[in-house]
mmCIF file of C-alpha atoms in Angstrom:
data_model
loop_
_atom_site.group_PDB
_atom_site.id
_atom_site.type_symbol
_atom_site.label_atom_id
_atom_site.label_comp_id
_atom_site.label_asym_id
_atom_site.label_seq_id
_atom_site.Cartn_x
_atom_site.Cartn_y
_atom_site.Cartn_z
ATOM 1 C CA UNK A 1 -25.282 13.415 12.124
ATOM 2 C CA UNK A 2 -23.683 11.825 15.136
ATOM 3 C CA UNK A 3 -20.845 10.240 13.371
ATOM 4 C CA UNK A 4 -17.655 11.784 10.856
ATOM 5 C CA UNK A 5 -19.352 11.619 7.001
ATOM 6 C CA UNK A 6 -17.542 11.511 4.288
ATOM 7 C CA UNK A 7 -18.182 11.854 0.374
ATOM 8 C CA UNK A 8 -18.741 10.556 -1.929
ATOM 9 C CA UNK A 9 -18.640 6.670 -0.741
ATOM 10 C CA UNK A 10 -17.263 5.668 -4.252
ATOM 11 C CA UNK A 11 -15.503 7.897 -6.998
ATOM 12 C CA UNK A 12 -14.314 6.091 -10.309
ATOM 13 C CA UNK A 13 -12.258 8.463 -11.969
ATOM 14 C CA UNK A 14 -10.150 8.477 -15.385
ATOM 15 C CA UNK A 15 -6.158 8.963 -15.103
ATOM 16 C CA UNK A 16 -5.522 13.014 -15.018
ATOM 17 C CA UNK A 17 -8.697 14.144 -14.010
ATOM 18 C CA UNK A 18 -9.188 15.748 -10.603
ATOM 19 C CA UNK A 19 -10.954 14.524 -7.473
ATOM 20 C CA UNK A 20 -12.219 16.267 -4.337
ATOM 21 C CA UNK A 21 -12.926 14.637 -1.357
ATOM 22 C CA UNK A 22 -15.218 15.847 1.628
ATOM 23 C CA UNK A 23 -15.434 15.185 5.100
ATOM 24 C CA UNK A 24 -17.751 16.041 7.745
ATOM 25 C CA UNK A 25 -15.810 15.822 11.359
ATOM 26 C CA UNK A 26 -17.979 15.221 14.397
ATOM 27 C CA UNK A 27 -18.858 18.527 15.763
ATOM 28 C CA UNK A 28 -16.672 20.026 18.573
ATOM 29 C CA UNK A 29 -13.720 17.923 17.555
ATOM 30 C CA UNK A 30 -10.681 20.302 16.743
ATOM 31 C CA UNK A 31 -8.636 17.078 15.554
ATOM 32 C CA UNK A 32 -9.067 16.291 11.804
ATOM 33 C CA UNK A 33 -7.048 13.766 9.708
ATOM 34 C CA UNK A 34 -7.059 12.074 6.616
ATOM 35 C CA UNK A 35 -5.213 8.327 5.715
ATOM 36 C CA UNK A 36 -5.456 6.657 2.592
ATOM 37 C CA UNK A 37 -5.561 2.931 2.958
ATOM 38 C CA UNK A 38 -4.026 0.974 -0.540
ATOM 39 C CA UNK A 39 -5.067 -2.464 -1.305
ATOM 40 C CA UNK A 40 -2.591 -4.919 0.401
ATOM 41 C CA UNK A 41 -1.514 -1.983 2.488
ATOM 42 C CA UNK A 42 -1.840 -0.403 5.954
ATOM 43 C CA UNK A 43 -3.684 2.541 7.234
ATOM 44 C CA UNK A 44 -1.108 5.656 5.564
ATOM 45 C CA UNK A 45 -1.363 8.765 7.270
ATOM 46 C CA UNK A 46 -1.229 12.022 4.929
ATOM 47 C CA UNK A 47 -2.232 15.040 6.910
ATOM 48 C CA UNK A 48 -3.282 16.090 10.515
ATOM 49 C CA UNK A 49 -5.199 19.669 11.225
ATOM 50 C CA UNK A 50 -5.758 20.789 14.522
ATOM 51 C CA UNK A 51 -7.465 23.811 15.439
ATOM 52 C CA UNK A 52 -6.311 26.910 13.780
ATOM 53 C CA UNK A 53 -2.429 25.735 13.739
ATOM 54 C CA UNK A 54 -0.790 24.931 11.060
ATOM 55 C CA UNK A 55 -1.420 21.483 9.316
ATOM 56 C CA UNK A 56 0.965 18.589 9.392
ATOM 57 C CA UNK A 57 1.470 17.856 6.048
ATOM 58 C CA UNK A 58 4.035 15.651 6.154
ATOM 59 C CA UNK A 59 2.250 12.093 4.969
ATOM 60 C CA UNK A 60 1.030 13.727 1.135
ATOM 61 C CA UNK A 61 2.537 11.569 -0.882
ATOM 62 C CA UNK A 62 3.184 14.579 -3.805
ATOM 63 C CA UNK A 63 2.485 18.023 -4.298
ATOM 64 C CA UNK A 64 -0.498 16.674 -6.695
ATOM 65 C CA UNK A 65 -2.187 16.325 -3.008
ATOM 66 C CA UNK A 66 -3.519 18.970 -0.944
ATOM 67 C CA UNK A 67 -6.159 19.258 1.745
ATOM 68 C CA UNK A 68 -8.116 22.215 3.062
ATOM 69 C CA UNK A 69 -10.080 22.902 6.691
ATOM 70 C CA UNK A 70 -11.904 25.874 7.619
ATOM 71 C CA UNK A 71 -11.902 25.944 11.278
ATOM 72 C CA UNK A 72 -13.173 22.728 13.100
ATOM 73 C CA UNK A 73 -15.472 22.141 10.003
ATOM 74 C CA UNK A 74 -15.970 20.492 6.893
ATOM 75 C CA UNK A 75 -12.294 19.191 5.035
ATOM 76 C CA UNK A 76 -12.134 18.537 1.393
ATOM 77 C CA UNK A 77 -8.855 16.681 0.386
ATOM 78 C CA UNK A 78 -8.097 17.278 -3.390
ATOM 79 C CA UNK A 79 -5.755 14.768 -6.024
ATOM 80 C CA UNK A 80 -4.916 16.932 -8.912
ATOM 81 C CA UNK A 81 -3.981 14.743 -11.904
ATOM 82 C CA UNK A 82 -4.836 11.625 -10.397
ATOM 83 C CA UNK A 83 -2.762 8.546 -11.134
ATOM 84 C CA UNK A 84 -3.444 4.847 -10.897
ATOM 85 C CA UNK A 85 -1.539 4.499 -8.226
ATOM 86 C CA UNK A 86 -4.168 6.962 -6.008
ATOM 87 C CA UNK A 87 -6.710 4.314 -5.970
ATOM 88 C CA UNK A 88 -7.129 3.722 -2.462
ATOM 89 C CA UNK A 89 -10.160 4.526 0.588
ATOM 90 C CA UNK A 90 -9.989 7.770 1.727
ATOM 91 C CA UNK A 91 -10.143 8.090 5.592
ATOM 92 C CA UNK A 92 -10.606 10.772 7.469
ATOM 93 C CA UNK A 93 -11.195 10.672 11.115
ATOM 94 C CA UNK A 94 -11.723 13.873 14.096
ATOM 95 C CA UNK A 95 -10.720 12.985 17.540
ATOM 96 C CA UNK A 96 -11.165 14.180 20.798
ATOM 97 C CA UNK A 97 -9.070 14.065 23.883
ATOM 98 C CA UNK A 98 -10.237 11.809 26.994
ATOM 99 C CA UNK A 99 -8.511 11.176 30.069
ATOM 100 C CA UNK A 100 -5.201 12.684 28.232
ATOM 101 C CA UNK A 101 -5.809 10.381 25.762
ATOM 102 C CA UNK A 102 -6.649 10.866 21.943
ATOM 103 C CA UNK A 103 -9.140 8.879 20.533
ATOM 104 C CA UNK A 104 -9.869 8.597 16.812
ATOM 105 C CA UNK A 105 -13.501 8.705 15.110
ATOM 106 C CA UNK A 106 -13.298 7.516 11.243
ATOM 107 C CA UNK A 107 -15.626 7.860 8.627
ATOM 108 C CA UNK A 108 -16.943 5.149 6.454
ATOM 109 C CA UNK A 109 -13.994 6.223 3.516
ATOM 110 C CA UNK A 110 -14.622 7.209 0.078
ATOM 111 C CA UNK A 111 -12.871 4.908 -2.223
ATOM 112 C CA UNK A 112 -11.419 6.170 -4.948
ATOM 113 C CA UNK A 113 -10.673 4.582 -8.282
ATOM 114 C CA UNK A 114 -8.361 5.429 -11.240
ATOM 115 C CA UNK A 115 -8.828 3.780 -14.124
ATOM 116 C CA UNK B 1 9.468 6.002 10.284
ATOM 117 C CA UNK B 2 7.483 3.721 12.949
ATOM 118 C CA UNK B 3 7.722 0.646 11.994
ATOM 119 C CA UNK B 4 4.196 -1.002 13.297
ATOM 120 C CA UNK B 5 4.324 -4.504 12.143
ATOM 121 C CA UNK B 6 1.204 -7.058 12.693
ATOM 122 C CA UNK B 7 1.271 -11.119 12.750
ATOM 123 C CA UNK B 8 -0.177 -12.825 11.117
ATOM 124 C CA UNK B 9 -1.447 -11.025 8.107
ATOM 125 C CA UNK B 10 -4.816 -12.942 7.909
ATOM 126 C CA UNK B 11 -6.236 -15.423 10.099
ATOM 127 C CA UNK B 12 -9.528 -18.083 9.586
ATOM 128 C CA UNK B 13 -10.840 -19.614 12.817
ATOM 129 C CA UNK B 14 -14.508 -21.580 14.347
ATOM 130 C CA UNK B 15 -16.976 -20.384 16.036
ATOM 131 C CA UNK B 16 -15.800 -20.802 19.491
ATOM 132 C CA UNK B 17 -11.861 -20.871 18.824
ATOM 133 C CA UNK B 18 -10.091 -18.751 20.717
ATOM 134 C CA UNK B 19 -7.389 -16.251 18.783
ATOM 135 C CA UNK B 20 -5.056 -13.823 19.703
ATOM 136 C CA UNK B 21 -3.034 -11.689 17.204
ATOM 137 C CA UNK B 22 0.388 -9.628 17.948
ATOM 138 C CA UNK B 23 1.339 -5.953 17.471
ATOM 139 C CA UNK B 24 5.441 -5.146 17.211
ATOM 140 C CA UNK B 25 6.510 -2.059 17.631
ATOM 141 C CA UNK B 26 9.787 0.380 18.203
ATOM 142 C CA UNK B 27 9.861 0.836 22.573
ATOM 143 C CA UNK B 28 11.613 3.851 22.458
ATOM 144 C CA UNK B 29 9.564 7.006 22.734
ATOM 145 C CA UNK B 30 6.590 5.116 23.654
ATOM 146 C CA UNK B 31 3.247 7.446 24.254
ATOM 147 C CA UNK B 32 -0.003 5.132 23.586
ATOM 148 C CA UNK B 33 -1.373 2.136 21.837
ATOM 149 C CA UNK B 34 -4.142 1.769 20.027
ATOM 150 C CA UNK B 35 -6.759 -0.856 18.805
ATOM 151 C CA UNK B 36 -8.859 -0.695 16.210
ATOM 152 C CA UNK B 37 -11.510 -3.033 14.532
ATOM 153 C CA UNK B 38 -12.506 -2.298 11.027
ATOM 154 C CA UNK B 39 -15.668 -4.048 9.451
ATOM 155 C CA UNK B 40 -16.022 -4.422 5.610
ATOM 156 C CA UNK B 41 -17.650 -1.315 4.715
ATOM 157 C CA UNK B 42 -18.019 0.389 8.002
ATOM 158 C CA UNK B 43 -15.836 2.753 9.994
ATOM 159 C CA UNK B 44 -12.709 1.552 11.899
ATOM 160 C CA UNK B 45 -13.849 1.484 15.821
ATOM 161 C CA UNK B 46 -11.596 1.929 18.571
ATOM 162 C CA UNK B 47 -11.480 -0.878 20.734
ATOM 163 C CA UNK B 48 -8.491 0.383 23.228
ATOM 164 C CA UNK B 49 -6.174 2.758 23.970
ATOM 165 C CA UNK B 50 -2.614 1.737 25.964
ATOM 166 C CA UNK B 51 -0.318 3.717 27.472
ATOM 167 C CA UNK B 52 0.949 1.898 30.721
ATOM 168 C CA UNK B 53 3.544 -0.950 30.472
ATOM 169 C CA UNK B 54 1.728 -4.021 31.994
ATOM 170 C CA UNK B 55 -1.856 -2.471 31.058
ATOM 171 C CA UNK B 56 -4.453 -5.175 30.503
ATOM 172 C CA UNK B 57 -7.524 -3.763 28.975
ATOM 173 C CA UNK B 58 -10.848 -6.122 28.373
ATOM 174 C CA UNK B 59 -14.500 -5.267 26.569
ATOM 175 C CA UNK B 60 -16.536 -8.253 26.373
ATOM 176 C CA UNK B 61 -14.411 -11.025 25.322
ATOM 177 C CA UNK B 62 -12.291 -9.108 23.177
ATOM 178 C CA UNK B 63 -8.993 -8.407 25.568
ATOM 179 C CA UNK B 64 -5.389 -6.647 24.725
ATOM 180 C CA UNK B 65 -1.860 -6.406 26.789
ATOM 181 C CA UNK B 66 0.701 -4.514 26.361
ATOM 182 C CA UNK B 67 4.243 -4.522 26.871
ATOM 183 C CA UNK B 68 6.102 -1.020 26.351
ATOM 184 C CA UNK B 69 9.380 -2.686 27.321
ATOM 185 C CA UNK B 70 9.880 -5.273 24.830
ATOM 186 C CA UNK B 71 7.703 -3.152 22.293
ATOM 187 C CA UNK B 72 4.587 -5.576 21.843
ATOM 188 C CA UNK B 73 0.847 -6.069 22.464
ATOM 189 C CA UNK B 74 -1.393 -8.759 22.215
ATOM 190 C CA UNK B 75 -4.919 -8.525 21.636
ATOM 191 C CA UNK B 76 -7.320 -12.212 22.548
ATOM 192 C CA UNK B 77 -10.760 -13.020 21.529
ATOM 193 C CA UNK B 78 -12.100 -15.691 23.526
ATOM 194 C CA UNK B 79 -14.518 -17.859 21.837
ATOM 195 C CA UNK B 80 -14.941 -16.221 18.567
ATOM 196 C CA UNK B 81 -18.124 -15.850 16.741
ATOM 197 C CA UNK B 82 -18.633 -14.417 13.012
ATOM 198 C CA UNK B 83 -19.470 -10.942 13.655
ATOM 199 C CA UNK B 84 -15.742 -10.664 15.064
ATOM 200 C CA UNK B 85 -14.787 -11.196 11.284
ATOM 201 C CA UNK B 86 -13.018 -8.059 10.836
ATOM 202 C CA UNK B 87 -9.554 -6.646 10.130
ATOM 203 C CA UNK B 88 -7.815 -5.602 13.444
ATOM 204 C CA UNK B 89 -5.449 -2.503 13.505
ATOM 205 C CA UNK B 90 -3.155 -1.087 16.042
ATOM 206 C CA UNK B 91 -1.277 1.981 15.969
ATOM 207 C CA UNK B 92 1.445 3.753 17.648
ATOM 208 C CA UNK B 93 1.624 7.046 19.067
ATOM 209 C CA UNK B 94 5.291 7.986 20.068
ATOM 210 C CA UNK B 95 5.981 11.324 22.160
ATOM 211 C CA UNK B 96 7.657 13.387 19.136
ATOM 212 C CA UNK B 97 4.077 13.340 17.343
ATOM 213 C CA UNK B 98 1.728 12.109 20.313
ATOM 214 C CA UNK B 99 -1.609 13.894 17.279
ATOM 215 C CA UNK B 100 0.028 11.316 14.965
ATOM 216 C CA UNK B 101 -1.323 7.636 14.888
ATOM 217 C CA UNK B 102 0.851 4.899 12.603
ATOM 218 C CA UNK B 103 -1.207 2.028 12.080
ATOM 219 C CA UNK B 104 0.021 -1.557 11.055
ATOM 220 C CA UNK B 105 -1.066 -3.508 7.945
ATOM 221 C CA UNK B 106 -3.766 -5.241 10.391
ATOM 222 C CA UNK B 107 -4.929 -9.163 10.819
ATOM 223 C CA UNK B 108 -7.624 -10.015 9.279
ATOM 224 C CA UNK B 109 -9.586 -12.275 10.921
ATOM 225 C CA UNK B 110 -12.835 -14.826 9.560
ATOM 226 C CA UNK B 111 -14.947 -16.682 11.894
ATOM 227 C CA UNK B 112 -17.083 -19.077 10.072
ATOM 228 C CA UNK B 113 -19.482 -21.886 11.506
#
């Protein structure tokens, strides 16, 4: 598709299991990130991949969070042992460069609840 | 931490008003600012990008300023009509982590008849 996917759309999930989330960037983007938006919050950023260098991990919130990318493709962020307080939508977004300056393409968010 | 604050926190105009909302944010180490415009259960969608003190950018009649000196930009929407009902981000890019966008909380904004 034309656009960044991401799945699943929805996820209810019981306190401890584990979740895995996918994303789909927009081909030829070598930008990936992922933010988690809580209810009553703002956009939170967890983690930023670009190209083959190392990831910018400095937004997961614990080390029950970790994300994966294999090149410029897919991402799947994973919550081990998920809590209540992970219930959130899942962004991720790729982004390109234009004109020197970075523009972000989001996905529709998988949200995520723990019950 | 950037500290990316938005006023107000919700907002609930007419057709036809005309609105603006405020982004505050730290001057120092200023790269870019960003606009966003997220739908209920659509993507966010970049309305503008910011990285000139002074820069006025307009699409339609959706408009934004921005002021890198007193760390603040305003975005307008002239004569507002229900599919503007969205929530309106901005973010900050500073030029220690230029990749990294920190967004605000965002206005969220109704238009009804």
């Amino acid at each position: 598709g034309a656009g960044v996917s991401q799945s699943p759309s929805n996820k209810v999930t019981e306190k401890g299991k584990d979740v895995e989330l996918r994303c789909d960037p927009i081909s030829g983007h070598t930008a990936l990130y992922w933010y988690r938006q809580r209810l009553g919050q703002g956009l939170e950023f967890l983690i930023y991949f670009q190209g083959n260098s190392a990831p910018d991990k400095s937004g997961l919130p614990s080390d029950r969070f970790s994300a994966e990318r294999t090149g410029e493709s897919v991402s799947t962020l994973t919550i081990q042992r998920t809590q209540q307080e992970d219930s959130a939508v899942y962004l991720c977004a790729s982004s390109v460069i234009t004109s020197g300056r970075r523009e972000l393409f989001f996905g529709e968010g998988s949200r995520l609840t723990v019950l | 931490i950037l500290n990316v604050e938005q006023s107000p926190q919700s907002l609930h105009v007419q057709e036809g008003d005309s609105t603006n909302f405020t982004c505050s944010f730290p001057s120092s180490n200023f790269y870019a600012l960003h606009w966003y415009r997220w739908e209920t259960a659509k993507s966010p969608e970049a309305l503008f990008v910011m990285t000139l003190n002074g820069d006025e950018k307009k699409k339609g009649r959706i408009s934004a300023t921005l002021n890198t000196k007193e760390g603040y930009s305003y975005l307008y929407i002239k004569g507002s009509q229900p599919e503007d009902s969205a929530t309106y981000l901005c973010a900050l890019t500073n030029t220690g982590t230029a990749s990294k966008l920190t967004f605000g909380t965002g206005t969220r904004l109704q238009v009804t008849l």
